[in-house]
Short mmCIF file of C-alpha atoms in Angstrom, two decimals:
data_model
loop_
_atom_site.label_atom_id
_atom_site.label_comp_id
_atom_site.label_asym_id
_atom_site.label_seq_id
_atom_site.Cartn_x
_atom_site.Cartn_y
_atom_site.Cartn_z
CA MET A 21 -17.53 -5.00 33.93
CA PRO A 22 -17.39 -7.39 31.05
CA ASP A 23 -16.65 -6.23 28.17
CA ARG A 24 -19.68 -6.04 25.66
CA TYR A 25 -17.60 -6.96 22.83
CA GLN A 26 -16.64 -10.03 23.85
CA THR A 27 -20.00 -10.71 24.81
CA ASP A 28 -21.40 -9.61 21.63
CA TYR A 29 -18.48 -11.33 19.50
CA GLN A 30 -19.73 -14.82 21.73
CA ILE A 31 -23.11 -14.59 19.90
CA GLY A 32 -21.31 -13.63 16.76
CA GLN A 33 -18.75 -16.55 16.46
CA ASP A 34 -22.28 -18.73 16.26
CA ASN A 35 -23.43 -17.07 12.93
CA LEU A 36 -19.17 -18.01 12.10
CA ARG A 37 -20.01 -21.25 11.98
CA ARG A 38 -23.16 -21.36 10.86
CA TRP A 39 -21.63 -19.56 7.60
CA GLY A 40 -18.31 -21.91 7.73
CA MET A 41 -15.73 -19.34 7.71
CA ASP A 42 -12.36 -21.53 6.29
CA LEU A 43 -12.12 -22.83 3.01
CA HIS A 44 -16.03 -23.14 3.02
CA ASN A 45 -16.32 -19.16 3.52
CA PRO A 46 -17.92 -18.00 0.79
CA VAL A 47 -15.61 -15.20 0.89
CA PHE A 48 -13.58 -17.23 -0.74
CA TRP A 49 -15.11 -19.58 -3.40
CA ILE A 50 -16.93 -16.32 -4.78
CA THR A 51 -13.61 -14.24 -5.12
CA ALA A 52 -12.29 -17.39 -6.80
CA VAL A 53 -15.11 -17.57 -8.99
CA LEU A 54 -15.10 -13.87 -9.68
CA ILE A 55 -11.29 -13.50 -10.39
CA LEU A 56 -11.11 -16.94 -13.20
CA ILE A 57 -14.41 -15.13 -14.98
CA PHE A 58 -11.96 -11.94 -15.26
CA VAL A 59 -8.97 -13.45 -15.96
CA LEU A 60 -10.60 -15.62 -19.09
CA GLY A 61 -13.18 -12.67 -20.12
CA THR A 62 -9.53 -10.47 -20.67
CA LEU A 63 -7.29 -13.22 -22.26
CA MET A 64 -10.01 -13.88 -24.98
CA ALA A 65 -11.01 -9.48 -25.19
CA PRO A 66 -8.15 -7.86 -23.88
CA GLU A 67 -8.57 -4.44 -25.46
CA SER A 68 -12.83 -4.88 -24.86
CA ALA A 69 -11.75 -5.81 -21.14
CA LYS A 70 -9.58 -2.53 -20.84
CA THR A 71 -11.44 -0.47 -22.83
CA ALA A 72 -14.09 -1.36 -20.25
CA PHE A 73 -12.18 -0.69 -17.84
CA ALA A 74 -10.55 2.26 -18.41
CA GLY A 75 -14.09 3.94 -18.83
CA ALA A 76 -14.90 2.70 -15.12
CA LYS A 77 -11.59 4.15 -14.02
CA GLY A 78 -12.55 7.60 -15.81
CA TRP A 79 -15.72 7.42 -14.21
CA SER A 80 -14.88 7.12 -11.16
CA ILE A 81 -11.82 9.80 -11.08
CA GLY A 82 -13.48 12.52 -13.06
CA HIS A 83 -17.05 12.03 -11.02
CA PHE A 84 -15.85 11.22 -7.58
CA ASP A 85 -12.14 13.04 -7.46
CA TRP A 86 -13.71 15.20 -4.26
CA LEU A 87 -14.44 11.65 -2.51
CA PHE A 88 -11.09 10.70 -3.02
CA MET A 89 -9.52 13.65 -2.20
CA VAL A 90 -11.75 14.33 1.13
CA GLY A 91 -11.47 11.03 2.02
CA GLY A 92 -7.45 11.06 1.86
CA ASN A 93 -7.62 14.59 4.05
CA ILE A 94 -9.83 13.08 6.61
CA PHE A 95 -7.56 10.10 6.87
CA VAL A 96 -4.21 12.51 7.31
CA VAL A 97 -6.06 14.34 10.24
CA PHE A 98 -7.55 11.24 12.01
CA CYS A 99 -4.25 9.68 12.47
CA LEU A 100 -2.44 13.21 13.54
CA VAL A 101 -5.08 13.79 15.68
CA LEU A 102 -5.32 10.10 17.44
CA ILE A 103 -1.26 10.45 18.00
CA PHE A 104 -2.20 13.25 20.45
CA LEU A 105 -5.22 12.13 22.16
CA PRO A 106 -5.15 10.09 25.37
CA PHE A 107 -6.13 6.79 23.00
CA GLY A 108 -2.20 6.96 21.87
CA LYS A 109 -1.59 5.39 25.23
CA ILE A 110 -3.99 2.33 24.46
CA ARG A 111 -1.57 -0.67 23.36
CA LEU A 112 -2.41 -3.46 20.58
CA GLY A 113 -3.40 -6.69 22.33
CA GLY A 114 -4.21 -5.43 26.24
CA ILE A 115 -1.64 -3.22 29.18
CA ASP A 116 0.56 -6.50 28.94
CA ALA A 117 1.07 -7.30 25.26
CA ARG A 118 4.59 -7.05 23.97
CA PRO A 119 5.85 -6.51 20.31
CA GLU A 120 6.31 -9.90 18.38
CA PHE A 121 9.09 -8.90 16.26
CA SER A 122 12.05 -5.83 16.91
CA THR A 123 11.49 -2.59 15.81
CA LEU A 124 13.67 -2.84 13.21
CA SER A 125 12.00 -5.89 11.69
CA TRP A 126 8.38 -4.45 12.02
CA PHE A 127 9.73 -1.26 10.46
CA SER A 128 11.18 -3.35 7.42
CA MET A 129 8.20 -5.00 6.84
CA LEU A 130 5.84 -2.80 6.99
CA PHE A 131 7.38 -0.54 4.69
CA ALA A 132 8.27 -3.61 2.20
CA ALA A 133 4.74 -4.64 2.22
CA GLY A 134 3.35 -0.69 1.18
CA MET A 135 5.57 1.16 -0.92
CA GLY A 136 9.16 -0.33 -1.38
CA ILE A 137 8.52 -1.40 -5.33
CA GLY A 138 6.88 2.11 -5.78
CA LEU A 139 9.83 3.67 -4.51
CA MET A 140 11.59 1.90 -6.96
CA PHE A 141 9.58 2.51 -9.67
CA TRP A 142 9.03 6.21 -9.62
CA SER A 143 12.03 7.94 -7.45
CA VAL A 144 13.20 8.69 -10.25
CA ALA A 145 10.42 8.57 -13.09
CA GLU A 146 7.60 10.73 -11.29
CA PRO A 147 9.94 13.98 -10.73
CA THR A 148 11.45 13.55 -14.03
CA ALA A 149 8.24 13.57 -15.46
CA TYR A 150 6.70 16.56 -13.60
CA TYR A 151 9.56 18.36 -14.52
CA THR A 152 9.79 17.84 -18.09
CA ASN A 153 5.71 17.73 -18.27
CA TRP A 154 5.69 14.79 -18.99
CA PHE A 155 1.90 14.27 -18.46
CA GLY A 156 1.12 16.91 -17.11
CA THR A 157 2.88 19.78 -14.43
CA PRO A 158 1.45 20.25 -10.54
CA LEU A 159 -0.30 23.77 -10.39
CA ASN A 160 0.48 24.35 -13.44
CA ALA A 161 4.47 25.04 -12.42
CA ALA A 162 6.93 26.28 -15.48
CA PRO A 163 8.64 22.95 -16.93
CA ARG A 164 12.19 22.72 -16.91
CA THR A 165 12.49 25.91 -14.66
CA PRO A 166 14.27 25.78 -10.77
CA GLN A 167 10.65 26.63 -10.02
CA GLY A 168 9.62 23.56 -12.01
CA ALA A 169 12.21 21.68 -10.03
CA GLU A 170 10.75 22.41 -6.55
CA ALA A 171 7.25 21.70 -7.57
CA ALA A 172 8.38 18.31 -9.11
CA MET A 173 9.80 17.05 -5.75
CA GLY A 174 7.34 18.50 -3.62
CA ALA A 175 4.27 16.71 -5.57
CA THR A 176 6.50 13.65 -5.17
CA MET A 177 6.64 13.92 -1.82
CA PHE A 178 2.51 14.82 -1.81
CA HIS A 179 2.14 11.53 -3.75
CA TRP A 180 3.80 9.60 -1.32
CA GLY A 181 4.04 11.04 1.99
CA LEU A 182 1.28 11.59 4.74
CA HIS A 183 -1.50 10.71 2.44
CA PRO A 184 -0.87 7.59 1.59
CA TRP A 185 0.48 5.88 4.53
CA ALA A 186 -2.64 7.77 6.44
CA ILE A 187 -4.77 5.34 4.42
CA TYR A 188 -2.80 2.35 5.08
CA ALA A 189 -2.64 3.51 8.60
CA VAL A 190 -6.61 3.61 9.44
CA VAL A 191 -6.97 -0.01 7.98
CA GLY A 192 -3.84 -1.26 9.82
CA LEU A 193 -4.81 0.46 13.31
CA SER A 194 -8.43 -0.55 12.95
CA LEU A 195 -8.04 -4.68 12.46
CA ALA A 196 -4.88 -4.38 14.70
CA PHE A 197 -7.90 -2.98 17.56
CA PHE A 198 -10.66 -4.98 17.00
CA THR A 199 -8.24 -8.40 16.43
CA TYR A 200 -5.93 -8.41 19.52
CA ASN A 201 -7.96 -6.37 21.66
CA LYS A 202 -11.60 -7.41 21.00
CA GLY A 203 -10.65 -10.93 20.28
CA LEU A 204 -12.54 -10.55 16.20
CA PRO A 205 -10.97 -12.05 13.31
CA LEU A 206 -8.39 -10.43 11.03
CA THR A 207 -10.51 -9.96 8.52
CA ILE A 208 -12.03 -5.88 6.67
CA ARG A 209 -15.08 -6.93 8.08
CA SER A 210 -14.05 -6.45 11.72
CA GLY A 211 -13.87 -2.93 11.73
CA PHE A 212 -17.44 -2.96 10.84
CA PHE A 213 -18.49 -4.27 14.18
CA PRO A 214 -19.04 -1.50 16.60
CA LEU A 215 -21.61 -0.24 13.84
CA LEU A 216 -22.63 -3.51 12.13
CA LYS A 217 -23.07 -6.19 15.25
CA ASP A 218 -23.98 -9.40 14.61
CA ARG A 219 -24.28 -8.33 10.67
CA SER A 220 -20.52 -8.15 10.49
CA TRP A 221 -20.79 -11.61 10.45
CA GLY A 222 -23.54 -11.90 7.25
CA TRP A 223 -23.75 -11.54 3.60
CA PHE A 224 -22.74 -7.32 4.00
CA GLY A 225 -19.48 -8.40 5.62
CA HIS A 226 -18.99 -10.97 3.31
CA VAL A 227 -19.82 -8.41 0.19
CA ILE A 228 -16.92 -6.09 2.45
CA ASP A 229 -13.78 -9.11 2.63
CA ILE A 230 -14.97 -10.01 -1.40
CA VAL A 231 -13.95 -6.41 -2.39
CA ALA A 232 -11.07 -6.36 0.06
CA VAL A 233 -9.71 -9.74 -1.60
CA LEU A 234 -10.45 -8.41 -5.20
CA ALA A 235 -8.90 -4.96 -4.42
CA THR A 236 -5.65 -7.04 -3.05
CA ILE A 237 -5.48 -9.43 -5.77
CA PHE A 238 -5.71 -7.34 -8.84
CA GLY A 239 -3.56 -4.63 -7.51
CA LEU A 240 -0.93 -7.37 -6.28
CA ALA A 241 -0.88 -8.79 -9.67
CA THR A 242 -0.55 -5.55 -11.62
CA SER A 243 2.37 -4.82 -9.72
CA LEU A 244 3.91 -7.95 -10.34
CA GLY A 245 3.09 -7.54 -13.91
CA PHE A 246 4.69 -3.99 -14.24
CA GLY A 247 7.49 -4.86 -11.63
CA ALA A 248 8.32 -8.04 -14.32
CA GLN A 249 8.43 -5.29 -16.82
CA GLN A 250 10.89 -3.57 -14.93
CA ALA A 251 12.76 -5.99 -14.49
CA ALA A 252 13.36 -7.43 -17.59
CA SER A 253 14.11 -3.99 -19.19
CA GLY A 254 17.22 -3.69 -16.60
CA LEU A 255 18.44 -6.52 -17.63
CA LYS A 256 17.91 -5.96 -21.15
CA PHE A 257 20.13 -2.40 -20.17
CA LEU A 258 22.04 -4.86 -18.27
CA PHE A 259 23.28 -7.36 -20.49
CA GLY A 260 20.97 -7.23 -23.34
CA ILE A 261 18.59 -9.65 -22.66
CA ASP A 262 15.25 -9.44 -24.62
CA SER A 263 12.85 -7.79 -22.45
CA GLY A 264 9.82 -9.11 -24.23
CA ILE A 265 6.96 -11.37 -22.93
CA ALA A 266 8.64 -14.44 -22.64
CA THR A 267 11.53 -12.38 -20.40
CA GLN A 268 8.96 -11.07 -18.29
CA VAL A 269 6.37 -14.05 -17.45
CA ALA A 270 10.18 -16.03 -16.52
CA ILE A 271 10.84 -13.48 -14.24
CA ILE A 272 6.80 -13.93 -12.72
CA ILE A 273 7.23 -17.02 -12.13
CA GLY A 274 10.94 -16.77 -10.43
CA VAL A 275 9.57 -14.39 -8.31
CA THR A 276 6.06 -16.50 -7.57
CA PHE A 277 8.57 -19.55 -6.75
CA VAL A 278 10.04 -17.79 -3.99
CA ALA A 279 6.96 -16.21 -2.69
CA VAL A 280 5.81 -19.40 -2.49
CA ILE A 281 8.72 -20.89 -0.67
CA SER A 282 8.15 -17.65 1.50
CA VAL A 283 4.70 -17.85 2.20
CA VAL A 284 5.26 -21.36 3.71
CA ARG A 285 7.93 -20.88 5.97
CA GLY A 286 5.53 -17.93 7.83
CA LEU A 287 6.42 -14.55 8.80
CA ASP A 288 9.11 -15.38 10.90
CA GLY A 289 11.24 -17.76 8.48
CA GLY A 290 9.96 -15.93 5.30
CA VAL A 291 8.36 -12.52 5.28
CA LYS A 292 10.99 -10.78 8.53
CA VAL A 293 13.93 -12.48 6.54
CA LEU A 294 12.86 -10.86 3.50
CA SER A 295 12.06 -7.68 4.45
CA ASN A 296 15.38 -7.39 6.51
CA ILE A 297 17.52 -7.98 3.12
CA ASN A 298 15.39 -5.79 1.22
CA MET A 299 16.38 -2.80 3.85
CA GLY A 300 19.86 -3.59 3.65
CA LEU A 301 19.85 -3.93 0.11
CA ALA A 302 17.96 -0.29 -0.22
CA ALA A 303 20.06 1.58 2.43
CA LEU A 304 23.51 0.21 0.54
CA LEU A 305 21.72 1.60 -2.51
CA LEU A 306 20.67 4.61 -1.01
CA LEU A 307 23.89 5.65 0.42
CA PHE A 308 25.67 4.48 -3.27
CA VAL A 309 23.48 7.13 -4.99
CA VAL A 310 24.33 9.86 -2.39
CA LEU A 311 28.09 9.60 -2.31
CA ALA A 312 28.32 8.46 -6.01
CA GLY A 313 25.60 11.24 -7.21
CA PRO A 314 25.74 15.04 -6.29
CA THR A 315 25.96 14.75 -2.70
CA ILE A 316 25.86 18.19 -1.89
CA ALA A 317 22.99 18.82 -4.46
CA ILE A 318 21.39 15.40 -2.75
CA PHE A 319 21.15 17.19 1.07
CA THR A 320 20.36 20.43 -0.58
CA THR A 321 17.34 18.82 -2.57
CA ILE A 322 16.24 17.20 1.44
CA GLY A 323 15.83 20.71 2.66
CA THR A 324 13.66 22.07 -0.67
CA THR A 325 12.15 19.62 -0.77
CA ALA A 326 10.14 19.18 2.97
CA VAL A 327 9.75 23.05 2.08
CA ALA A 328 8.39 22.14 -1.16
CA TYR A 329 6.12 19.45 0.71
CA ALA A 330 5.01 21.96 3.39
CA GLU A 331 3.79 24.74 1.04
CA THR A 332 2.38 22.87 -1.53
CA ILE A 333 0.23 20.37 0.69
CA ILE A 334 -2.56 22.05 1.24
CA PRO A 335 -2.87 23.53 -2.17
CA LEU A 336 -2.83 20.08 -3.56
CA SER A 337 -4.96 18.61 -1.15
CA ASN A 338 -7.24 21.25 -2.73
CA TRP A 339 -10.12 19.75 -5.11
CA ILE A 340 -12.15 22.84 -5.81
CA GLY A 341 -11.51 24.66 -8.92
CA ARG A 342 -7.62 23.18 -10.03
CA GLU A 343 -6.92 24.44 -13.21
CA ASP A 344 -4.02 21.59 -13.55
CA GLU A 345 -6.76 19.04 -14.12
CA LYS A 346 -4.27 16.93 -15.98
CA PHE A 347 -2.16 16.31 -13.33
CA PHE A 348 -4.93 16.59 -10.63
CA HIS A 349 -6.69 13.54 -12.02
CA GLY A 350 -4.04 11.66 -14.36
CA TRP A 351 -1.50 11.57 -10.79
CA THR A 352 -3.36 12.53 -7.74
CA VAL A 353 -6.57 11.41 -7.76
CA PHE A 354 -5.21 8.37 -9.54
CA TYR A 355 -3.02 7.64 -7.08
CA TRP A 356 -4.87 8.18 -4.00
CA ALA A 357 -7.51 5.54 -5.83
CA TRP A 358 -4.65 3.36 -6.23
CA TRP A 359 -3.32 3.69 -2.66
CA ILE A 360 -6.92 3.01 -1.14
CA SER A 361 -7.21 -0.15 -3.59
CA TRP A 362 -4.20 -1.55 -1.88
CA SER A 363 -5.13 -0.32 1.92
CA PRO A 364 -6.99 -3.65 2.45
CA PHE A 365 -3.74 -5.95 1.49
CA VAL A 366 -0.66 -3.37 3.42
CA GLY A 367 -3.05 -2.36 6.17
CA MET A 368 -4.19 -5.83 7.06
CA PHE A 369 -0.51 -7.09 6.76
CA ILE A 370 0.68 -4.15 9.65
CA ALA A 371 -2.26 -5.02 11.75
CA ARG A 372 -1.04 -8.79 11.74
CA ILE A 373 2.92 -7.46 12.71
CA SER A 374 1.79 -4.59 15.11
CA LYS A 375 0.40 -6.84 18.28
CA GLY A 376 2.29 -5.06 21.52
CA ARG A 377 2.61 -1.65 19.98
CA THR A 378 0.78 1.03 21.26
CA VAL A 379 -1.52 2.99 19.11
CA ARG A 380 0.72 6.16 19.24
CA GLU A 381 3.97 4.26 18.15
CA PHE A 382 2.11 2.32 15.76
CA LEU A 383 0.85 5.67 14.16
CA ILE A 384 4.34 7.29 14.19
CA ALA A 385 6.26 4.53 12.91
CA VAL A 386 3.43 3.82 10.42
CA LEU A 387 2.88 7.49 9.35
CA LEU A 388 5.42 9.86 10.62
CA VAL A 389 8.44 7.79 9.68
CA PRO A 390 8.26 6.04 6.50
CA THR A 391 7.37 9.33 5.33
CA LEU A 392 10.57 10.94 6.79
CA VAL A 393 12.53 8.38 4.68
CA THR A 394 10.71 8.90 1.44
CA LEU A 395 11.82 12.18 2.15
CA VAL A 396 15.60 11.33 1.84
CA TRP A 397 14.86 8.76 -0.44
CA MET A 398 13.21 11.09 -2.72
CA ALA A 399 16.02 13.51 -2.73
CA SER A 400 18.40 11.19 -3.43
CA PHE A 401 17.47 9.36 -6.77
CA GLY A 402 14.88 11.73 -7.55
CA GLY A 403 17.08 14.77 -6.78
CA SER A 404 19.91 13.03 -8.70
CA ALA A 405 17.67 12.46 -11.79
CA LEU A 406 16.66 16.62 -11.61
CA GLU A 407 20.34 17.08 -11.47
CA GLN A 408 21.15 15.47 -14.47
CA ALA A 409 17.94 16.68 -16.30
CA GLN A 410 18.72 20.45 -15.36
CA ASN A 411 22.47 19.90 -16.42
CA GLU A 412 21.55 18.12 -20.00
CA ILE A 413 23.46 14.64 -18.87
CA GLY A 414 22.00 11.32 -20.27
CA ALA A 415 18.68 10.05 -21.27
CA LEU A 416 16.81 11.74 -18.81
CA ALA A 417 17.77 15.36 -20.17
CA GLY A 418 15.26 14.82 -22.78
CA GLY A 419 12.11 13.14 -20.23
CA ILE A 420 11.05 9.66 -19.59
CA SER A 421 10.67 7.60 -22.69
CA ASP A 422 10.15 4.51 -20.53
CA VAL A 423 9.32 4.52 -17.32
CA SER A 424 10.84 0.90 -16.65
CA LEU A 425 14.04 2.16 -17.29
CA ALA A 426 14.19 5.54 -15.59
CA MET A 427 16.13 4.33 -12.83
CA PHE A 428 18.51 2.35 -14.88
CA GLN A 429 19.13 5.79 -17.22
CA MET A 430 19.91 7.40 -14.02
CA LEU A 431 22.05 5.27 -12.59
CA GLN A 432 24.07 4.87 -15.59
CA ASN A 433 25.61 8.64 -15.11
CA LEU A 434 26.80 7.59 -11.98
CA PRO A 435 30.02 5.56 -10.99
CA LEU A 436 30.24 1.92 -11.14
CA ALA A 437 27.03 2.10 -13.11
CA ASN A 438 26.68 -2.19 -13.88
CA ILE A 439 27.15 -2.95 -10.12
CA SER A 440 24.26 -0.50 -9.01
CA SER A 441 22.01 -1.43 -11.93
CA PHE A 442 22.21 -5.58 -10.89
CA VAL A 443 21.38 -4.06 -7.08
CA ALA A 444 18.72 -2.07 -8.20
CA ILE A 445 17.05 -4.94 -10.22
CA VAL A 446 17.66 -7.49 -7.35
CA LEU A 447 15.91 -4.96 -5.01
CA VAL A 448 13.25 -4.83 -7.16
CA LEU A 449 12.61 -8.62 -7.52
CA VAL A 450 13.03 -8.96 -3.73
CA PHE A 451 10.39 -6.21 -2.93
CA PHE A 452 8.38 -7.98 -5.40
CA ILE A 453 8.56 -11.05 -3.58
CA THR A 454 7.91 -9.69 0.08
CA SER A 455 4.74 -7.75 -1.28
CA SER A 456 3.20 -11.22 -3.09
CA ASP A 457 4.07 -13.34 0.12
CA SER A 458 2.74 -10.55 2.37
CA GLY A 459 -0.06 -10.55 0.07
CA SER A 460 -0.77 -14.04 -0.20
CA LEU A 461 -0.76 -14.12 3.70
CA VAL A 462 -3.44 -10.78 3.95
CA VAL A 463 -5.78 -12.89 1.35
CA ASP A 464 -5.26 -16.17 3.15
CA SER A 465 -6.40 -14.15 6.48
CA ILE A 466 -9.81 -12.67 4.34
CA THR A 467 -10.72 -16.00 2.73
CA SER A 468 -10.73 -18.28 6.42
CA GLY A 469 -12.53 -15.99 7.77
CA GLY A 470 -9.93 -13.70 9.66
CA MET A 471 -7.16 -17.02 10.93
CA LEU A 472 -3.71 -15.55 11.94
CA ASP A 473 -2.01 -18.60 10.55
CA ALA A 474 -4.02 -20.13 7.36
CA PRO A 475 -3.96 -24.02 6.39
CA VAL A 476 -0.31 -23.92 4.38
CA PRO A 477 -2.40 -25.10 1.16
CA GLN A 478 -4.37 -21.99 1.04
CA ARG A 479 -1.09 -20.14 1.40
CA ILE A 480 0.33 -21.64 -1.89
CA PHE A 481 -2.83 -21.25 -3.47
CA TRP A 482 -2.68 -17.83 -3.36
CA ALA A 483 0.43 -16.96 -3.64
CA THR A 484 0.38 -18.99 -7.02
CA MET A 485 -2.67 -17.57 -8.41
CA GLU A 486 -1.17 -13.73 -7.93
CA GLY A 487 2.12 -14.93 -10.39
CA VAL A 488 -0.62 -16.77 -12.78
CA ILE A 489 -2.78 -14.03 -13.30
CA ALA A 490 -0.05 -11.45 -14.10
CA GLY A 491 1.97 -13.96 -15.81
CA ALA A 492 -1.53 -15.47 -17.87
CA LEU A 493 -2.41 -12.18 -18.36
CA LEU A 494 0.49 -11.07 -19.83
CA PHE A 495 1.38 -13.68 -22.19
CA GLY A 496 -2.12 -13.87 -23.62
CA GLY A 497 -3.18 -9.93 -23.54
CA GLY A 498 0.35 -8.06 -23.17
CA GLY A 499 0.02 -4.32 -22.40
CA GLU A 500 -3.93 -4.36 -22.72
CA ALA A 501 -4.57 -7.07 -20.48
CA LEU A 502 -2.55 -5.45 -17.64
CA GLY A 503 -4.15 -2.32 -18.39
CA ALA A 504 -7.16 -3.65 -17.75
CA LEU A 505 -6.59 -5.14 -14.40
CA GLN A 506 -4.47 -2.20 -13.49
CA ALA A 507 -7.98 -0.18 -14.09
CA ALA A 508 -9.80 -2.60 -12.38
CA ALA A 509 -8.07 -1.95 -8.75
CA ILE A 510 -8.42 1.45 -9.22
CA THR A 511 -11.98 1.17 -9.95
CA VAL A 512 -12.27 -0.95 -6.54
CA GLY A 513 -10.91 1.63 -4.97
CA LEU A 514 -13.90 4.09 -5.50
CA PRO A 515 -16.48 2.15 -3.23
CA PHE A 516 -12.95 1.12 -0.50
CA THR A 517 -13.18 4.99 0.31
CA ILE A 518 -16.53 5.06 1.34
CA VAL A 519 -15.84 1.82 3.45
CA LEU A 520 -12.36 3.37 5.11
CA LEU A 521 -14.14 6.75 6.07
CA VAL A 522 -16.87 4.32 8.09
CA MET A 523 -13.79 2.31 9.62
CA CYS A 524 -12.68 5.73 11.00
CA VAL A 525 -15.92 5.92 13.01
CA GLY A 526 -16.36 2.73 13.89
CA LEU A 527 -12.18 2.70 15.05
CA TYR A 528 -13.13 5.85 17.13
CA MET A 529 -15.85 4.58 18.80
CA GLY A 530 -13.89 1.30 19.86
CA LEU A 531 -10.96 3.14 21.18
CA ALA A 532 -13.56 5.69 23.34
CA HIS A 533 -15.02 2.47 24.68
CA GLU A 534 -11.33 0.98 25.49
CA TRP A 535 -10.25 3.65 27.23
CA ARG A 536 -13.22 4.24 29.22
CA PHE A 537 -13.45 0.68 30.51
CA VAL A 538 -10.41 -1.46 30.05
CA GLN A 539 -7.39 0.27 29.60
CA GLY A 540 -8.21 3.91 30.58
CA PRO A 541 -8.82 2.89 34.20
CA LYS A 542 -5.80 0.56 34.92
CA ALA A 543 -3.46 4.31 33.42
CA ARG A 544 -5.52 6.69 35.47
CA ALA A 545 -4.71 4.28 38.54
CA ASP A 546 -1.43 3.83 37.54
CA GLN A 547 -0.56 8.00 37.87
CA GLN A 548 -2.76 7.85 40.98
#
């Protein structure tokens, strides 16, 4: 029986050629113009831009908190159900497809692109902030109490556990399936093909891809700017180097230069190598904190955090009648909008490296394994920070004064503080490089109409643009401009929540068709 997806796609290919799916693709030019307008407007009036986008962000979070929360819950349940359905046996790329990368390299790349930098930035700051009531406490837990410490760790895991990874998994699995099993381009619009058919290649598809590119560029540039601030704070903390705008821009230039080299070298010679280095350094730093820190307390915290996460996941997933509104809107809904705005980038990159995996293997690796690794990481770094705060040791006892310094303030109270802090700085920089180059590969793919290997000049263009946007906004508008960029990224998360919900429907339809007519009959025949 002919695959109707393949047949319809051949018809759609004529439309692709008519619209010019390469550098002449409307997505490329429209997004480039919109980004230029945003940067120039923000540089000319950074405070006004921040006010405008902050207002849009506040409106999105305040009026559609229910949509973010419902969407996040649906994504988790959807992914968990797929693991246990027969669809889990479907192999991405066909029955005979085999993985392009080793399991370790695969996991290193998806983890580095997905959350590595966030864990460096927030693993100490976030639980400490909850414990000291810096900006609200989860479920109104009493601050600076043992119960408050457990609630702090449980809420931190909630924000970095199943929900964000499920968001990434939905996008990643949808794109991997339709690209490798149905022969569609590696671009966001392909996830809508079961519902839209030929219209996926028209202006509706262009709009979807434009929003995806804007979310990716704004999210990456924001993270690059904040990462430069953290690295600059670390350099000042260690070596007394001024942490002002000049140092931050210099860091961005350095990161962008290495990222450009990496994207030119491609996945095997660039991203994979850096991701493996990342995971090695991260494992080394984690082992150091466990051994040099309160080892027994850390192992205890792993257990108590897992229990707290299990106990609070349902109350924290609820959006009705929340009394901890400051925490709910300021942290949880903000995080969900942020993860969703990052999902085009991370999801597409995960799809790019996941050919040959089964659906079940994909979901376990993308959803469950990172959650377990995050549990150990958060319990080690966050647990050490809370131990210091509870025992009035060091700067963290007074709460969070500067988020970018929190990691270094925790390490300062451990042996070999200068060495571990230097490793942390290097790790932050390498995580940002891997995020930048993997993000560039994703944007290249979208703006070239789904090409797996976009032209090298285009890769260089987008990798450079990320650094230029972050550097220009920092230099011209400082924190105000960066805040505007972050608010813009969060605002984009609202329409993309609907995009992801529709992708779930399209993915289920595609998997059902594949199991019924393609891989399912072969699997059932092999069993007989």
